[in-house]
Amino acid sequence: KAIYDLSKNLTHTDSVIAQWWADDPTETVSPPGHSFNLATLAIQKSNPDLVKAAETYARVGMAVADAFICCWKTKCTYFNERPSTYIRSVIDTGWIQIWPEPPFPAFSSGHSTQAAAAATVLTSLYGDPFAFTDNTHEGAIRYPFTEPMTTRSYTSFWECAQETGYSRLLGGIHTQQDNDIGLQEGKKIGDNINNLAWKK
């Protein structure tokens, strides 16, 4: 019901956020690809030495890989339905969400899990706050818009991860619990990566 009600009152900004984080690998970068671009932006802004730059990509790569492994194990353990199946069965048979529904279970959110894992390792490396502008989809044109997308700015990696999760609610394909648990578990995964022996 919360997803249904939200879908009926989306603002232009809500739609922009939903589209920015679609990350459909059949059309643009995948969710991990988006996280790798955030890592690249952090490197470009901070200009670290080669060792730290390599470590940045290593940590992000390991974090998002572990995030998807753990998340899909959860999905295939609980097999939670998507909001659309419930909404169309109980509330509104004609309801259509912004995005096409992914062909796998909802809980937990893959976007939220990997975004939190990446944010956790990037925060460990570059600090909090860390202001940056995400240009991943700059210039792309996505339905229902006809104008090119513009960049989005954040004051921290965690703020960015939270918006990633929120976008799934706006898109109508996840509930709040999917995102809350995804963010929570993703942070644990990122912490595990940070706690590896990166330096002698």
Coordinates of C-alpha atoms in Angstrom, one line a residue:
K1 CA 0.0 0.0 0.0
A2 CA 2.9 2.4 0.8
I3 CA 4.4 1.8 -2.6
Y4 CA 1.0 2.2 -4.3
D5 CA 0.3 5.5 -2.6
L6 CA 3.8 6.8 -3.3
S7 CA 3.4 5.9 -7.0
K8 CA 0.3 8.1 -7.2
N9 CA 2.1 11.2 -6.0
L10 CA 5.5 11.1 -7.7
T11 CA 7.1 14.5 -8.3
H12 CA 9.4 15.3 -11.2
T13 CA 12.3 15.0 -8.9
D14 CA 11.1 11.6 -7.8
S15 CA 11.0 10.4 -11.4
V16 CA 14.5 11.8 -12.0
I17 CA 15.9 9.9 -9.1
A18 CA 14.1 6.7 -10.1
Q19 CA 15.5 7.0 -13.6
W20 CA 19.0 7.9 -12.5
W21 CA 19.4 4.7 -10.5
A22 CA 17.7 2.4 -13.0
D23 CA 21.2 1.0 -14.0
D24 CA 19.6 -1.5 -16.4
P25 CA 22.6 -3.4 -17.8
T26 CA 20.7 -3.9 -21.1
E27 CA 20.7 -0.1 -21.6
T28 CA 23.4 1.4 -19.5
V29 CA 26.0 0.5 -16.8
S30 CA 25.0 -2.2 -14.3
P31 CA 24.7 -1.3 -10.6
P32 CA 28.4 -2.4 -9.9
G33 CA 29.4 -0.3 -13.0
H34 CA 27.8 2.7 -11.4
S35 CA 29.7 2.0 -8.2
F36 CA 32.9 1.7 -10.1
N37 CA 32.3 5.1 -11.7
L38 CA 31.8 6.6 -8.2
A39 CA 35.2 5.1 -7.3
T40 CA 36.7 6.7 -10.4
L41 CA 35.2 10.1 -9.4
A42 CA 36.7 9.8 -5.9
I43 CA 40.1 9.0 -7.5
Q44 CA 39.9 11.9 -9.9
K45 CA 39.0 14.3 -7.2
S46 CA 41.6 13.1 -4.6
N47 CA 44.4 12.3 -7.0
P48 CA 45.8 9.5 -4.7
D49 CA 49.0 7.6 -5.4
L50 CA 48.9 4.5 -7.6
V51 CA 48.7 2.1 -4.7
K52 CA 45.7 3.8 -3.1
A53 CA 44.0 4.1 -6.5
A54 CA 44.5 0.3 -7.1
E55 CA 43.2 -0.4 -3.6
T56 CA 40.2 1.7 -4.2
Y57 CA 39.2 -0.5 -7.2
A58 CA 40.1 -3.6 -5.4
R59 CA 37.9 -2.8 -2.3
V60 CA 34.9 -1.7 -4.4
G61 CA 35.2 -4.7 -6.7
M62 CA 35.3 -7.1 -3.7
A63 CA 32.6 -5.3 -1.9
V64 CA 30.1 -5.3 -4.8
A65 CA 30.9 -8.9 -5.7
D66 CA 30.3 -10.1 -2.1
A67 CA 27.2 -7.9 -1.9
F68 CA 25.6 -9.6 -4.9
I69 CA 26.5 -13.1 -3.8
C70 CA 25.0 -12.5 -0.3
C71 CA 22.0 -10.7 -1.7
W72 CA 21.1 -13.3 -4.2
K73 CA 21.4 -16.0 -1.5
T74 CA 18.9 -14.1 0.5
K75 CA 16.6 -13.6 -2.5
C76 CA 16.6 -17.3 -3.2
T77 CA 16.1 -18.3 0.4
Y78 CA 13.0 -16.1 1.1
F79 CA 11.5 -15.7 -2.4
N80 CA 9.6 -12.5 -1.4
E81 CA 7.1 -11.2 -4.0
R82 CA 7.5 -7.9 -5.6
P83 CA 5.1 -5.0 -4.8
S84 CA 3.4 -5.3 -8.2
T85 CA 2.0 -8.8 -7.7
Y86 CA 0.4 -7.9 -4.4
I87 CA -0.9 -4.5 -5.6
R88 CA -2.4 -5.9 -8.8
S89 CA -4.0 -8.8 -6.8
V90 CA -5.4 -6.8 -3.9
I91 CA -5.4 -3.0 -4.6
D92 CA -5.4 -2.1 -8.3
T93 CA -5.5 -4.6 -11.2
G94 CA -4.3 -2.0 -13.7
W95 CA -1.3 -0.6 -11.7
I96 CA 2.0 -0.3 -13.6
Q97 CA 5.2 0.6 -11.9
I98 CA 7.8 3.0 -13.5
W99 CA 10.3 0.2 -14.3
P100 CA 9.7 -3.3 -15.7
E101 CA 9.9 -5.7 -12.9
P102 CA 13.1 -7.7 -12.6
P103 CA 12.6 -11.5 -13.0
F104 CA 13.8 -12.5 -9.5
P105 CA 12.6 -12.2 -5.9
A106 CA 12.5 -8.8 -4.2
F107 CA 14.1 -9.3 -0.7
S108 CA 16.6 -7.8 -0.3
S109 CA 17.4 -5.0 -2.7
G110 CA 20.5 -5.7 -4.8
H111 CA 20.9 -2.0 -5.5
S112 CA 20.8 -1.1 -1.8
T113 CA 23.1 -3.9 -0.8
Q114 CA 25.9 -3.2 -3.3
A115 CA 25.5 0.6 -3.0
A116 CA 26.0 0.4 0.8
A117 CA 28.9 -2.0 0.5
A118 CA 30.6 0.4 -2.0
A119 CA 29.8 3.5 0.1
T120 CA 31.3 1.9 3.2
V121 CA 34.6 1.1 1.5
L122 CA 34.8 4.4 -0.3
T123 CA 34.1 6.3 3.0
S124 CA 36.9 4.3 4.7
L125 CA 39.3 5.4 2.0
Y126 CA 38.2 9.0 1.3
G127 CA 36.4 10.1 4.5
D128 CA 33.1 11.5 5.4
P129 CA 32.0 14.0 4.3
F130 CA 33.2 13.7 0.8
A131 CA 31.3 15.9 -1.7
F132 CA 31.1 14.7 -5.3
T133 CA 29.0 14.9 -8.4
D134 CA 27.9 11.7 -10.1
N135 CA 28.0 11.9 -13.9
T136 CA 27.3 8.3 -14.6
H137 CA 24.2 8.9 -16.8
E138 CA 24.9 12.5 -17.8
G139 CA 23.4 13.2 -21.2
A140 CA 21.3 10.0 -21.4
I141 CA 17.7 10.2 -22.4
R142 CA 15.3 7.9 -20.6
Y143 CA 11.6 7.3 -20.8
P144 CA 9.4 9.1 -19.8
F145 CA 11.7 12.1 -20.3
T146 CA 12.7 13.7 -23.5
E147 CA 15.5 15.9 -22.2
P148 CA 19.0 14.6 -21.4
M149 CA 19.7 13.7 -17.8
T150 CA 21.9 15.9 -15.7
T151 CA 24.4 15.1 -13.0
R152 CA 23.5 14.5 -9.3
S153 CA 25.5 15.8 -6.4
Y154 CA 26.0 14.3 -2.9
T155 CA 27.8 15.3 0.3
S156 CA 28.8 11.8 1.2
F157 CA 29.0 8.3 -0.2
W158 CA 26.4 7.1 2.3
E159 CA 23.9 9.8 1.2
C160 CA 24.4 8.5 -2.3
A161 CA 23.7 4.9 -1.1
Q162 CA 20.6 6.0 0.6
E163 CA 19.3 7.6 -2.5
T164 CA 20.1 4.5 -4.4
G165 CA 17.8 2.5 -2.1
Y166 CA 15.1 5.2 -2.2
S167 CA 15.0 5.1 -5.9
R168 CA 13.8 1.5 -5.8
L169 CA 10.7 2.6 -3.8
L170 CA 10.1 5.3 -6.4
G171 CA 10.4 2.8 -9.2
G172 CA 7.8 0.6 -7.5
I173 CA 9.9 -2.5 -7.4
H174 CA 10.9 -2.7 -3.8
T175 CA 9.4 -2.2 -0.3
Q176 CA 11.1 -0.3 2.5
Q177 CA 12.2 -3.5 4.2
D178 CA 14.0 -4.6 1.0
N179 CA 16.0 -1.4 1.1
D180 CA 16.6 -1.1 4.8
I181 CA 18.0 -4.6 5.1
G182 CA 20.0 -4.2 1.9
L183 CA 21.7 -1.0 3.3
Q184 CA 22.2 -2.7 6.6
E185 CA 23.8 -5.9 5.2
G186 CA 25.7 -4.0 2.6
K187 CA 27.4 -1.9 5.3
K188 CA 28.4 -5.1 7.1
I189 CA 29.9 -6.5 3.8
G190 CA 31.8 -3.2 3.3
D191 CA 33.1 -3.3 6.9
N192 CA 34.4 -6.9 6.3
I193 CA 36.3 -5.7 3.2
N194 CA 37.8 -2.8 5.1
N195 CA 38.9 -5.1 7.9
L196 CA 41.1 -7.1 5.6
A197 CA 44.9 -6.7 6.0
W198 CA 45.3 -4.0 3.3
K199 CA 48.7 -2.8 4.6
K200 CA 51.6 -4.6 6.1

